Structure formats: C-alpha cells, structure tokens
Amino acid sequence: SLPQITPGEVLPVELEIAPPPDRALKLSMRLLAPDGAVVAQNDVPVEPRVRFGLLIPPDVAGGLYTLGAVLYDPATMTDLATKTGAALGEVTQVTVVE
C-alpha cells in the first residue's frame, strides 16, 4: 500500500545509497504535486544510509503525490543523472489525506 500522510506531518524517509567514494554529494528529496510542482523539499548530505524527515506543508491539498530524489554535486550544483538518464528518480507515490 502507498504511504499516507496528512498535511502538517513529517514523512519519514530512509534510503540506502552507494555514493561514489571520491565525491561529496547531496540528496534532494522532493514531494511533487500531480502538475510537477515541488510542494516539499529537503536536501541532505549523501551517506550510505540516509534518514530524515520531509515536512508536508499544512496547506497541501489531498491527493496523490510523487516522492522523487535528485543527487547533485553541491560544489557545482550539477544534477547527476539516474540510470535511465533522467535528473529526477521516482521513489514512490504518497497519498496526502486531509
């Protein structure tokens, strides 16, 4: 089943990542509305195991959202492409219930 959350709550995120050993990267987790607009975002340093929360704004409308991830180099602000060549990797769908 899809994760469900209500506006104003924190969505817990836990990922395992195999970062390149020679680069300090950052991970940007983004909650995207159906139209692609970013409604919540949290950027954290990449480590093999990443745990943090993503605050869902209290004024977000209910519906189906996409949780996406972007890896980027904070020195150059350059996004790293996913295996498919996209900048944004889709992690899961999240249902916001009012």
PDB file of N, CA and C in Angstrom:
ATOM      1  N   SER A   1       0.832  -1.191   0.000  1.00  0.00           N
ATOM      2  CA  SER A   1       0.000   0.000   0.000  1.00  0.00           C
ATOM      3  C   SER A   1       0.875   1.253   0.000  1.00  0.00           C
ATOM      4  N   LEU A   2       0.324   2.326  -0.496  1.00  0.00           N
ATOM      5  CA  LEU A   2       1.069   3.584  -0.586  1.00  0.00           C
ATOM      6  C   LEU A   2       1.150   4.244   0.780  1.00  0.00           C
ATOM      7  N   PRO A   3       2.274   4.944   1.043  1.00  0.00           N
ATOM      8  CA  PRO A   3       2.338   5.716   2.287  1.00  0.00           C
ATOM      9  C   PRO A   3       1.246   6.787   2.298  1.00  0.00           C
ATOM     10  N   GLN A   4       0.630   6.991   3.464  1.00  0.00           N
ATOM     11  CA  GLN A   4      -0.370   8.043   3.627  1.00  0.00           C
ATOM     12  C   GLN A   4       0.103   8.998   4.708  1.00  0.00           C
ATOM     13  N   ILE A   5      -0.182  10.270   4.504  1.00  0.00           N
ATOM     14  CA  ILE A   5       0.221  11.298   5.459  1.00  0.00           C
ATOM     15  C   ILE A   5      -0.790  12.436   5.391  1.00  0.00           C
ATOM     16  N   THR A   6      -0.912  13.163   6.477  1.00  0.00           N
ATOM     17  CA  THR A   6      -1.800  14.319   6.479  1.00  0.00           C
ATOM     18  C   THR A   6      -0.966  15.592   6.440  1.00  0.00           C
ATOM     19  N   PRO A   7      -1.532  16.683   5.903  1.00  0.00           N
ATOM     20  CA  PRO A   7      -0.797  17.951   5.857  1.00  0.00           C
ATOM     21  C   PRO A   7      -0.325  18.350   7.255  1.00  0.00           C
ATOM     22  N   GLY A   8       0.908  18.886   7.330  1.00  0.00           N
ATOM     23  CA  GLY A   8       1.485  19.311   8.600  1.00  0.00           C
ATOM     24  C   GLY A   8       2.305  18.235   9.283  1.00  0.00           C
ATOM     25  N   GLU A   9       2.246  16.991   8.783  1.00  0.00           N
ATOM     26  CA  GLU A   9       3.034  15.908   9.367  1.00  0.00           C
ATOM     27  C   GLU A   9       4.391  15.799   8.674  1.00  0.00           C
ATOM     28  N   VAL A  10       5.277  15.012   9.280  1.00  0.00           N
ATOM     29  CA  VAL A  10       6.595  14.764   8.706  1.00  0.00           C
ATOM     30  C   VAL A  10       6.615  13.356   8.122  1.00  0.00           C
ATOM     31  N   LEU A  11       6.971  13.259   6.841  1.00  0.00           N
ATOM     32  CA  LEU A  11       7.100  11.973   6.170  1.00  0.00           C
ATOM     33  C   LEU A  11       8.497  11.431   6.434  1.00  0.00           C
ATOM     34  N   PRO A  12       8.619  10.292   7.122  1.00  0.00           N
ATOM     35  CA  PRO A  12       9.956   9.742   7.358  1.00  0.00           C
ATOM     36  C   PRO A  12      10.517   9.122   6.081  1.00  0.00           C
ATOM     37  N   VAL A  13      11.786   9.394   5.812  1.00  0.00           N
ATOM     38  CA  VAL A  13      12.450   8.871   4.619  1.00  0.00           C
ATOM     39  C   VAL A  13      13.715   8.154   5.063  1.00  0.00           C
ATOM     40  N   GLU A  14      13.885   6.946   4.559  1.00  0.00           N
ATOM     41  CA  GLU A  14      15.095   6.173   4.841  1.00  0.00           C
ATOM     42  C   GLU A  14      15.515   5.477   3.560  1.00  0.00           C
ATOM     43  N   LEU A  15      16.748   5.742   3.120  1.00  0.00           N
ATOM     44  CA  LEU A  15      17.269   5.179   1.874  1.00  0.00           C
ATOM     45  C   LEU A  15      18.676   4.646   2.093  1.00  0.00           C
ATOM     46  N   GLU A  16      19.032   3.630   1.322  1.00  0.00           N
ATOM     47  CA  GLU A  16      20.419   3.176   1.262  1.00  0.00           C
ATOM     48  C   GLU A  16      20.954   3.574  -0.106  1.00  0.00           C
ATOM     49  N   ILE A  17      22.117   4.216  -0.089  1.00  0.00           N
ATOM     50  CA  ILE A  17      22.702   4.756  -1.316  1.00  0.00           C
ATOM     51  C   ILE A  17      24.146   4.286  -1.398  1.00  0.00           C
ATOM     52  N   ALA A  18      24.604   3.983  -2.605  1.00  0.00           N
ATOM     53  CA  ALA A  18      26.009   3.638  -2.827  1.00  0.00           C
ATOM     54  C   ALA A  18      26.677   4.847  -3.468  1.00  0.00           C
ATOM     55  N   PRO A  19      27.119   5.832  -2.642  1.00  0.00           N
ATOM     56  CA  PRO A  19      27.719   7.037  -3.223  1.00  0.00           C
ATOM     57  C   PRO A  19      29.115   6.761  -3.769  1.00  0.00           C
ATOM     58  N   PRO A  20      29.517   7.518  -4.785  1.00  0.00           N
ATOM     59  CA  PRO A  20      30.897   7.367  -5.266  1.00  0.00           C
ATOM     60  C   PRO A  20      31.870   7.793  -4.159  1.00  0.00           C
ATOM     61  N   PRO A  21      32.953   7.047  -3.987  1.00  0.00           N
ATOM     62  CA  PRO A  21      33.860   7.323  -2.862  1.00  0.00           C
ATOM     63  C   PRO A  21      34.639   8.627  -2.981  1.00  0.00           C
ATOM     64  N   ASP A  22      34.741   9.173  -4.191  1.00  0.00           N
ATOM     65  CA  ASP A  22      35.595  10.343  -4.398  1.00  0.00           C
ATOM     66  C   ASP A  22      34.834  11.657  -4.492  1.00  0.00           C
ATOM     67  N   ARG A  23      33.522  11.650  -4.218  1.00  0.00           N
ATOM     68  CA  ARG A  23      32.740  12.885  -4.352  1.00  0.00           C
ATOM     69  C   ARG A  23      31.809  13.052  -3.165  1.00  0.00           C
ATOM     70  N   ALA A  24      31.702  14.283  -2.688  1.00  0.00           N
ATOM     71  CA  ALA A  24      30.727  14.611  -1.647  1.00  0.00           C
ATOM     72  C   ALA A  24      29.464  15.090  -2.353  1.00  0.00           C
ATOM     73  N   LEU A  25      28.417  14.290  -2.289  1.00  0.00           N
ATOM     74  CA  LEU A  25      27.177  14.629  -2.979  1.00  0.00           C
ATOM     75  C   LEU A  25      26.085  14.980  -1.980  1.00  0.00           C
ATOM     76  N   LYS A  26      25.019  15.587  -2.488  1.00  0.00           N
ATOM     77  CA  LYS A  26      23.829  15.840  -1.687  1.00  0.00           C
ATOM     78  C   LYS A  26      22.635  15.171  -2.358  1.00  0.00           C
ATOM     79  N   LEU A  27      21.671  14.822  -1.528  1.00  0.00           N
ATOM     80  CA  LEU A  27      20.433  14.212  -1.976  1.00  0.00           C
ATOM     81  C   LEU A  27      19.312  15.194  -1.717  1.00  0.00           C
ATOM     82  N   SER A  28      18.518  15.457  -2.737  1.00  0.00           N
ATOM     83  CA  SER A  28      17.362  16.328  -2.611  1.00  0.00           C
ATOM     84  C   SER A  28      16.115  15.472  -2.765  1.00  0.00           C
ATOM     85  N   MET A  29      15.358  15.318  -1.669  1.00  0.00           N
ATOM     86  CA  MET A  29      14.095  14.591  -1.725  1.00  0.00           C
ATOM     87  C   MET A  29      13.002  15.622  -1.940  1.00  0.00           C
ATOM     88  N   ARG A  30      12.107  15.343  -2.878  1.00  0.00           N
ATOM     89  CA  ARG A  30      11.081  16.311  -3.246  1.00  0.00           C
ATOM     90  C   ARG A  30       9.719  15.635  -3.339  1.00  0.00           C
ATOM     91  N   LEU A  31       8.729  16.274  -2.743  1.00  0.00           N
ATOM     92  CA  LEU A  31       7.355  15.824  -2.894  1.00  0.00           C
ATOM     93  C   LEU A  31       6.745  16.655  -4.012  1.00  0.00           C
ATOM     94  N   LEU A  32       6.310  15.970  -5.066  1.00  0.00           N
ATOM     95  CA  LEU A  32       5.831  16.646  -6.268  1.00  0.00           C
ATOM     96  C   LEU A  32       4.329  16.492  -6.417  1.00  0.00           C
ATOM     97  N   ALA A  33       3.668  17.613  -6.714  1.00  0.00           N
ATOM     98  CA  ALA A  33       2.233  17.611  -6.998  1.00  0.00           C
ATOM     99  C   ALA A  33       2.011  16.957  -8.360  1.00  0.00           C
ATOM    100  N   PRO A  34       0.764  16.599  -8.677  1.00  0.00           N
ATOM    101  CA  PRO A  34       0.475  15.995  -9.981  1.00  0.00           C
ATOM    102  C   PRO A  34       0.958  16.832 -11.173  1.00  0.00           C
ATOM    103  N   ASP A  35       1.013  18.154 -11.021  1.00  0.00           N
ATOM    104  CA  ASP A  35       1.484  19.008 -12.126  1.00  0.00           C
ATOM    105  C   ASP A  35       3.008  19.162 -12.149  1.00  0.00           C
ATOM    106  N   GLY A  36       3.715  18.474 -11.235  1.00  0.00           N
ATOM    107  CA  GLY A  36       5.176  18.529 -11.197  1.00  0.00           C
ATOM    108  C   GLY A  36       5.743  19.591 -10.277  1.00  0.00           C
ATOM    109  N   ALA A  37       4.883  20.428  -9.681  1.00  0.00           N
ATOM    110  CA  ALA A  37       5.357  21.469  -8.772  1.00  0.00           C
ATOM    111  C   ALA A  37       5.914  20.841  -7.485  1.00  0.00           C
ATOM    112  N   VAL A  38       7.021  21.380  -6.997  1.00  0.00           N
ATOM    113  CA  VAL A  38       7.625  20.909  -5.746  1.00  0.00           C
ATOM    114  C   VAL A  38       6.852  21.527  -4.578  1.00  0.00           C
ATOM    115  N   VAL A  39       6.253  20.674  -3.733  1.00  0.00           N
ATOM    116  CA  VAL A  39       5.489  21.174  -2.592  1.00  0.00           C
ATOM    117  C   VAL A  39       6.242  21.015  -1.275  1.00  0.00           C
ATOM    118  N   ALA A  40       7.255  20.160  -1.257  1.00  0.00           N
ATOM    119  CA  ALA A  40       8.108  19.993  -0.079  1.00  0.00           C
ATOM    120  C   ALA A  40       9.458  19.490  -0.559  1.00  0.00           C
ATOM    121  N   GLN A  41      10.529  19.909   0.138  1.00  0.00           N
ATOM    122  CA  GLN A  41      11.881  19.521  -0.279  1.00  0.00           C
ATOM    123  C   GLN A  41      12.794  19.519   0.933  1.00  0.00           C
ATOM    124  N   ASN A  42      13.720  18.561   0.961  1.00  0.00           N
ATOM    125  CA  ASN A  42      14.744  18.516   1.997  1.00  0.00           C
ATOM    126  C   ASN A  42      16.014  18.005   1.345  1.00  0.00           C
ATOM    127  N   ASP A  43      17.117  18.756   1.487  1.00  0.00           N
ATOM    128  CA  ASP A  43      18.406  18.372   0.926  1.00  0.00           C
ATOM    129  C   ASP A  43      19.343  17.974   2.062  1.00  0.00           C
ATOM    130  N   VAL A  44      19.970  16.804   1.928  1.00  0.00           N
ATOM    131  CA  VAL A  44      20.853  16.279   2.970  1.00  0.00           C
ATOM    132  C   VAL A  44      22.122  15.717   2.327  1.00  0.00           C
ATOM    133  N   PRO A  45      23.236  15.674   3.097  1.00  0.00           N
ATOM    134  CA  PRO A  45      24.452  15.050   2.574  1.00  0.00           C
ATOM    135  C   PRO A  45      24.216  13.556   2.326  1.00  0.00           C
ATOM    136  N   VAL A  46      24.833  13.035   1.280  1.00  0.00           N
ATOM    137  CA  VAL A  46      24.705  11.617   0.947  1.00  0.00           C
ATOM    138  C   VAL A  46      25.645  10.797   1.818  1.00  0.00           C
ATOM    139  N   GLU A  47      25.082   9.792   2.434  1.00  0.00           N
ATOM    140  CA  GLU A  47      25.823   8.803   3.201  1.00  0.00           C
ATOM    141  C   GLU A  47      25.273   7.444   2.784  1.00  0.00           C
ATOM    142  N   PRO A  48      25.952   6.344   3.133  1.00  0.00           N
ATOM    143  CA  PRO A  48      25.433   5.038   2.727  1.00  0.00           C
ATOM    144  C   PRO A  48      23.998   4.773   3.214  1.00  0.00           C
ATOM    145  N   ARG A  49      23.662   5.285   4.393  1.00  0.00           N
ATOM    146  CA  ARG A  49      22.291   5.163   4.883  1.00  0.00           C
ATOM    147  C   ARG A  49      21.801   6.558   5.261  1.00  0.00           C
ATOM    148  N   VAL A  50      20.748   6.997   4.596  1.00  0.00           N
ATOM    149  CA  VAL A  50      20.230   8.348   4.789  1.00  0.00           C
ATOM    150  C   VAL A  50      18.874   8.254   5.480  1.00  0.00           C
ATOM    151  N   ARG A  51      18.713   8.991   6.603  1.00  0.00           N
ATOM    152  CA  ARG A  51      17.437   9.043   7.317  1.00  0.00           C
ATOM    153  C   ARG A  51      17.122  10.495   7.655  1.00  0.00           C
ATOM    154  N   PHE A  52      15.916  10.932   7.313  1.00  0.00           N
ATOM    155  CA  PHE A  52      15.496  12.292   7.634  1.00  0.00           C
ATOM    156  C   PHE A  52      13.999  12.388   7.453  1.00  0.00           C
ATOM    157  N   GLY A  53      13.453  13.560   7.719  1.00  0.00           N
ATOM    158  CA  GLY A  53      12.018  13.780   7.552  1.00  0.00           C
ATOM    159  C   GLY A  53      11.747  14.849   6.521  1.00  0.00           C
ATOM    160  N   LEU A  54      10.597  14.722   5.880  1.00  0.00           N
ATOM    161  CA  LEU A  54      10.160  15.697   4.887  1.00  0.00           C
ATOM    162  C   LEU A  54       8.846  16.282   5.390  1.00  0.00           C
ATOM    163  N   LEU A  55       8.885  17.555   5.785  1.00  0.00           N
ATOM    164  CA  LEU A  55       7.688  18.214   6.326  1.00  0.00           C
ATOM    165  C   LEU A  55       6.686  18.485   5.207  1.00  0.00           C
ATOM    166  N   ILE A  56       5.470  17.981   5.395  1.00  0.00           N
ATOM    167  CA  ILE A  56       4.402  18.220   4.439  1.00  0.00           C
ATOM    168  C   ILE A  56       3.713  19.523   4.857  1.00  0.00           C
ATOM    169  N   PRO A  57       3.726  20.552   4.009  1.00  0.00           N
ATOM    170  CA  PRO A  57       3.133  21.838   4.399  1.00  0.00           C
ATOM    171  C   PRO A  57       1.670  21.679   4.824  1.00  0.00           C
ATOM    172  N   PRO A  58       1.235  22.460   5.820  1.00  0.00           N
ATOM    173  CA  PRO A  58      -0.129  22.326   6.322  1.00  0.00           C
ATOM    174  C   PRO A  58      -1.209  22.702   5.316  1.00  0.00           C
ATOM    175  N   ASP A  59      -0.848  23.442   4.260  1.00  0.00           N
ATOM    176  CA  ASP A  59      -1.854  23.880   3.290  1.00  0.00           C
ATOM    177  C   ASP A  59      -1.893  23.028   2.016  1.00  0.00           C
ATOM    178  N   VAL A  60      -1.216  21.872   2.024  1.00  0.00           N
ATOM    179  CA  VAL A  60      -1.206  21.000   0.853  1.00  0.00           C
ATOM    180  C   VAL A  60      -2.568  20.325   0.694  1.00  0.00           C
ATOM    181  N   ALA A  61      -3.071  20.308  -0.533  1.00  0.00           N
ATOM    182  CA  ALA A  61      -4.353  19.655  -0.816  1.00  0.00           C
ATOM    183  C   ALA A  61      -4.178  18.140  -0.809  1.00  0.00           C
ATOM    184  N   GLY A  62      -5.249  17.443  -0.478  1.00  0.00           N
ATOM    185  CA  GLY A  62      -5.220  15.988  -0.512  1.00  0.00           C
ATOM    186  C   GLY A  62      -5.058  15.489  -1.939  1.00  0.00           C
ATOM    187  N   GLY A  63      -4.503  14.287  -2.074  1.00  0.00           N
ATOM    188  CA  GLY A  63      -4.343  13.700  -3.396  1.00  0.00           C
ATOM    189  C   GLY A  63      -3.106  12.832  -3.475  1.00  0.00           C
ATOM    190  N   LEU A  64      -2.796  12.394  -4.676  1.00  0.00           N
ATOM    191  CA  LEU A  64      -1.658  11.523  -4.931  1.00  0.00           C
ATOM    192  C   LEU A  64      -0.460  12.367  -5.363  1.00  0.00           C
ATOM    193  N   TYR A  65       0.648  12.200  -4.664  1.00  0.00           N
ATOM    194  CA  TYR A  65       1.875  12.944  -4.928  1.00  0.00           C
ATOM    195  C   TYR A  65       2.998  11.956  -5.234  1.00  0.00           C
ATOM    196  N   THR A  66       4.061  12.447  -5.850  1.00  0.00           N
ATOM    197  CA  THR A  66       5.230  11.624  -6.151  1.00  0.00           C
ATOM    198  C   THR A  66       6.386  12.059  -5.265  1.00  0.00           C
ATOM    199  N   LEU A  67       7.036  11.083  -4.639  1.00  0.00           N
ATOM    200  CA  LEU A  67       8.255  11.354  -3.883  1.00  0.00           C
ATOM    201  C   LEU A  67       9.414  11.079  -4.825  1.00  0.00           C
ATOM    202  N   GLY A  68      10.188  12.116  -5.127  1.00  0.00           N
ATOM    203  CA  GLY A  68      11.297  11.991  -6.058  1.00  0.00           C
ATOM    204  C   GLY A  68      12.612  12.332  -5.401  1.00  0.00           C
ATOM    205  N   ALA A  69      13.705  11.890  -6.025  1.00  0.00           N
ATOM    206  CA  ALA A  69      15.042  12.122  -5.485  1.00  0.00           C
ATOM    207  C   ALA A  69      15.966  12.623  -6.585  1.00  0.00           C
ATOM    208  N   VAL A  70      16.807  13.575  -6.213  1.00  0.00           N
ATOM    209  CA  VAL A  70      17.828  14.095  -7.113  1.00  0.00           C
ATOM    210  C   VAL A  70      19.156  14.054  -6.373  1.00  0.00           C
ATOM    211  N   LEU A  71      20.168  13.447  -6.983  1.00  0.00           N
ATOM    212  CA  LEU A  71      21.536  13.523  -6.461  1.00  0.00           C
ATOM    213  C   LEU A  71      22.235  14.656  -7.190  1.00  0.00           C
ATOM    214  N   TYR A  72      22.984  15.470  -6.416  1.00  0.00           N
ATOM    215  CA  TYR A  72      23.698  16.562  -7.079  1.00  0.00           C
ATOM    216  C   TYR A  72      25.008  16.862  -6.372  1.00  0.00           C
ATOM    217  N   ASP A  73      25.895  17.498  -7.110  1.00  0.00           N
ATOM    218  CA  ASP A  73      27.190  17.918  -6.592  1.00  0.00           C
ATOM    219  C   ASP A  73      27.012  19.320  -6.021  1.00  0.00           C
ATOM    220  N   PRO A  74      27.138  19.503  -4.688  1.00  0.00           N
ATOM    221  CA  PRO A  74      26.903  20.822  -4.116  1.00  0.00           C
ATOM    222  C   PRO A  74      27.950  21.867  -4.515  1.00  0.00           C
ATOM    223  N   ALA A  75      29.112  21.429  -4.960  1.00  0.00           N
ATOM    224  CA  ALA A  75      30.142  22.384  -5.377  1.00  0.00           C
ATOM    225  C   ALA A  75      29.781  23.037  -6.703  1.00  0.00           C
ATOM    226  N   THR A  76      29.175  22.271  -7.607  1.00  0.00           N
ATOM    227  CA  THR A  76      28.847  22.796  -8.935  1.00  0.00           C
ATOM    228  C   THR A  76      27.347  22.963  -9.152  1.00  0.00           C
ATOM    229  N   MET A  77      26.535  22.430  -8.205  1.00  0.00           N
ATOM    230  CA  MET A  77      25.066  22.431  -8.310  1.00  0.00           C
ATOM    231  C   MET A  77      24.603  21.676  -9.556  1.00  0.00           C
ATOM    232  N   THR A  78      25.391  20.690  -9.999  1.00  0.00           N
ATOM    233  CA  THR A  78      25.065  19.882 -11.166  1.00  0.00           C
ATOM    234  C   THR A  78      24.340  18.620 -10.727  1.00  0.00           C
ATOM    235  N   ASP A  79      23.178  18.347 -11.348  1.00  0.00           N
ATOM    236  CA  ASP A  79      22.441  17.118 -11.066  1.00  0.00           C
ATOM    237  C   ASP A  79      23.144  15.938 -11.713  1.00  0.00           C
ATOM    238  N   LEU A  80      23.137  14.802 -11.023  1.00  0.00           N
ATOM    239  CA  LEU A  80      23.649  13.560 -11.592  1.00  0.00           C
ATOM    240  C   LEU A  80      22.469  12.785 -12.165  1.00  0.00           C
ATOM    241  N   ALA A  81      22.629  12.262 -13.343  1.00  0.00           N
ATOM    242  CA  ALA A  81      21.537  11.538 -13.997  1.00  0.00           C
ATOM    243  C   ALA A  81      21.322  10.176 -13.338  1.00  0.00           C
ATOM    244  N   THR A  82      20.080   9.710 -13.381  1.00  0.00           N
ATOM    245  CA  THR A  82      19.760   8.369 -12.907  1.00  0.00           C
ATOM    246  C   THR A  82      20.213   7.365 -13.969  1.00  0.00           C
ATOM    247  N   LYS A  83      20.020   6.079 -13.685  1.00  0.00           N
ATOM    248  CA  LYS A  83      20.404   5.044 -14.650  1.00  0.00           C
ATOM    249  C   LYS A  83      19.661   5.189 -15.968  1.00  0.00           C
ATOM    250  N   THR A  84      18.461   5.770 -15.920  1.00  0.00           N
ATOM    251  CA  THR A  84      17.687   5.957 -17.152  1.00  0.00           C
ATOM    252  C   THR A  84      18.026   7.271 -17.855  1.00  0.00           C
ATOM    253  N   GLY A  85      18.909   8.083 -17.247  1.00  0.00           N
ATOM    254  CA  GLY A  85      19.307   9.340 -17.855  1.00  0.00           C
ATOM    255  C   GLY A  85      18.513  10.542 -17.385  1.00  0.00           C
ATOM    256  N   ALA A  86      17.509  10.313 -16.530  1.00  0.00           N
ATOM    257  CA  ALA A  86      16.708  11.424 -16.011  1.00  0.00           C
ATOM    258  C   ALA A  86      17.415  12.076 -14.821  1.00  0.00           C
ATOM    259  N   ALA A  87      17.088  13.333 -14.549  1.00  0.00           N
ATOM    260  CA  ALA A  87      17.663  14.012 -13.387  1.00  0.00           C
ATOM    261  C   ALA A  87      16.948  13.587 -12.103  1.00  0.00           C
ATOM    262  N   LEU A  88      15.626  13.374 -12.211  1.00  0.00           N
ATOM    263  CA  LEU A  88      14.825  13.045 -11.041  1.00  0.00           C
ATOM    264  C   LEU A  88      14.490  11.560 -11.056  1.00  0.00           C
ATOM    265  N   GLY A  89      14.785  10.886  -9.952  1.00  0.00           N
ATOM    266  CA  GLY A  89      14.406   9.485  -9.810  1.00  0.00           C
ATOM    267  C   GLY A  89      13.130   9.398  -8.976  1.00  0.00           C
ATOM    268  N   GLU A  90      12.161   8.642  -9.455  1.00  0.00           N
ATOM    269  CA  GLU A  90      10.917   8.482  -8.716  1.00  0.00           C
ATOM    270  C   GLU A  90      11.103   7.392  -7.660  1.00  0.00           C
ATOM    271  N   VAL A  91      10.800   7.735  -6.407  1.00  0.00           N
ATOM    272  CA  VAL A  91      10.983   6.788  -5.308  1.00  0.00           C
ATOM    273  C   VAL A  91       9.689   6.037  -5.029  1.00  0.00           C
ATOM    274  N   THR A  92       8.602   6.770  -4.844  1.00  0.00           N
ATOM    275  CA  THR A  92       7.308   6.148  -4.575  1.00  0.00           C
ATOM    276  C   THR A  92       6.188   7.174  -4.733  1.00  0.00           C
ATOM    277  N   GLN A  93       4.969   6.714  -4.650  1.00  0.00           N
ATOM    278  CA  GLN A  93       3.804   7.597  -4.623  1.00  0.00           C
ATOM    279  C   GLN A  93       3.387   7.749  -3.167  1.00  0.00           C
ATOM    280  N   VAL A  94       2.883   8.925  -2.817  1.00  0.00           N
ATOM    281  CA  VAL A  94       2.437   9.223  -1.464  1.00  0.00           C
ATOM    282  C   VAL A  94       1.036   9.811  -1.567  1.00  0.00           C
ATOM    283  N   THR A  95       0.135   9.327  -0.721  1.00  0.00           N
ATOM    284  CA  THR A  95      -1.214   9.876  -0.677  1.00  0.00           C
ATOM    285  C   THR A  95      -1.320  10.840   0.493  1.00  0.00           C
ATOM    286  N   VAL A  96      -1.695  12.088   0.202  1.00  0.00           N
ATOM    287  CA  VAL A  96      -1.947  13.073   1.245  1.00  0.00           C
ATOM    288  C   VAL A  96      -3.460  13.051   1.505  1.00  0.00           C
ATOM    289  N   VAL A  97      -3.824  12.781   2.767  1.00  0.00           N
ATOM    290  CA  VAL A  97      -5.239  12.724   3.137  1.00  0.00           C
ATOM    291  C   VAL A  97      -5.552  13.884   4.069  1.00  0.00           C
ATOM    292  N   GLU A  98      -6.607  14.606   3.757  1.00  0.00           N
ATOM    293  CA  GLU A  98      -6.984  15.765   4.571  1.00  0.00           C
ATOM    294  C   GLU A  98      -7.880  15.346   5.724  1.00  0.00           C
TER     295      GLU A  98
END
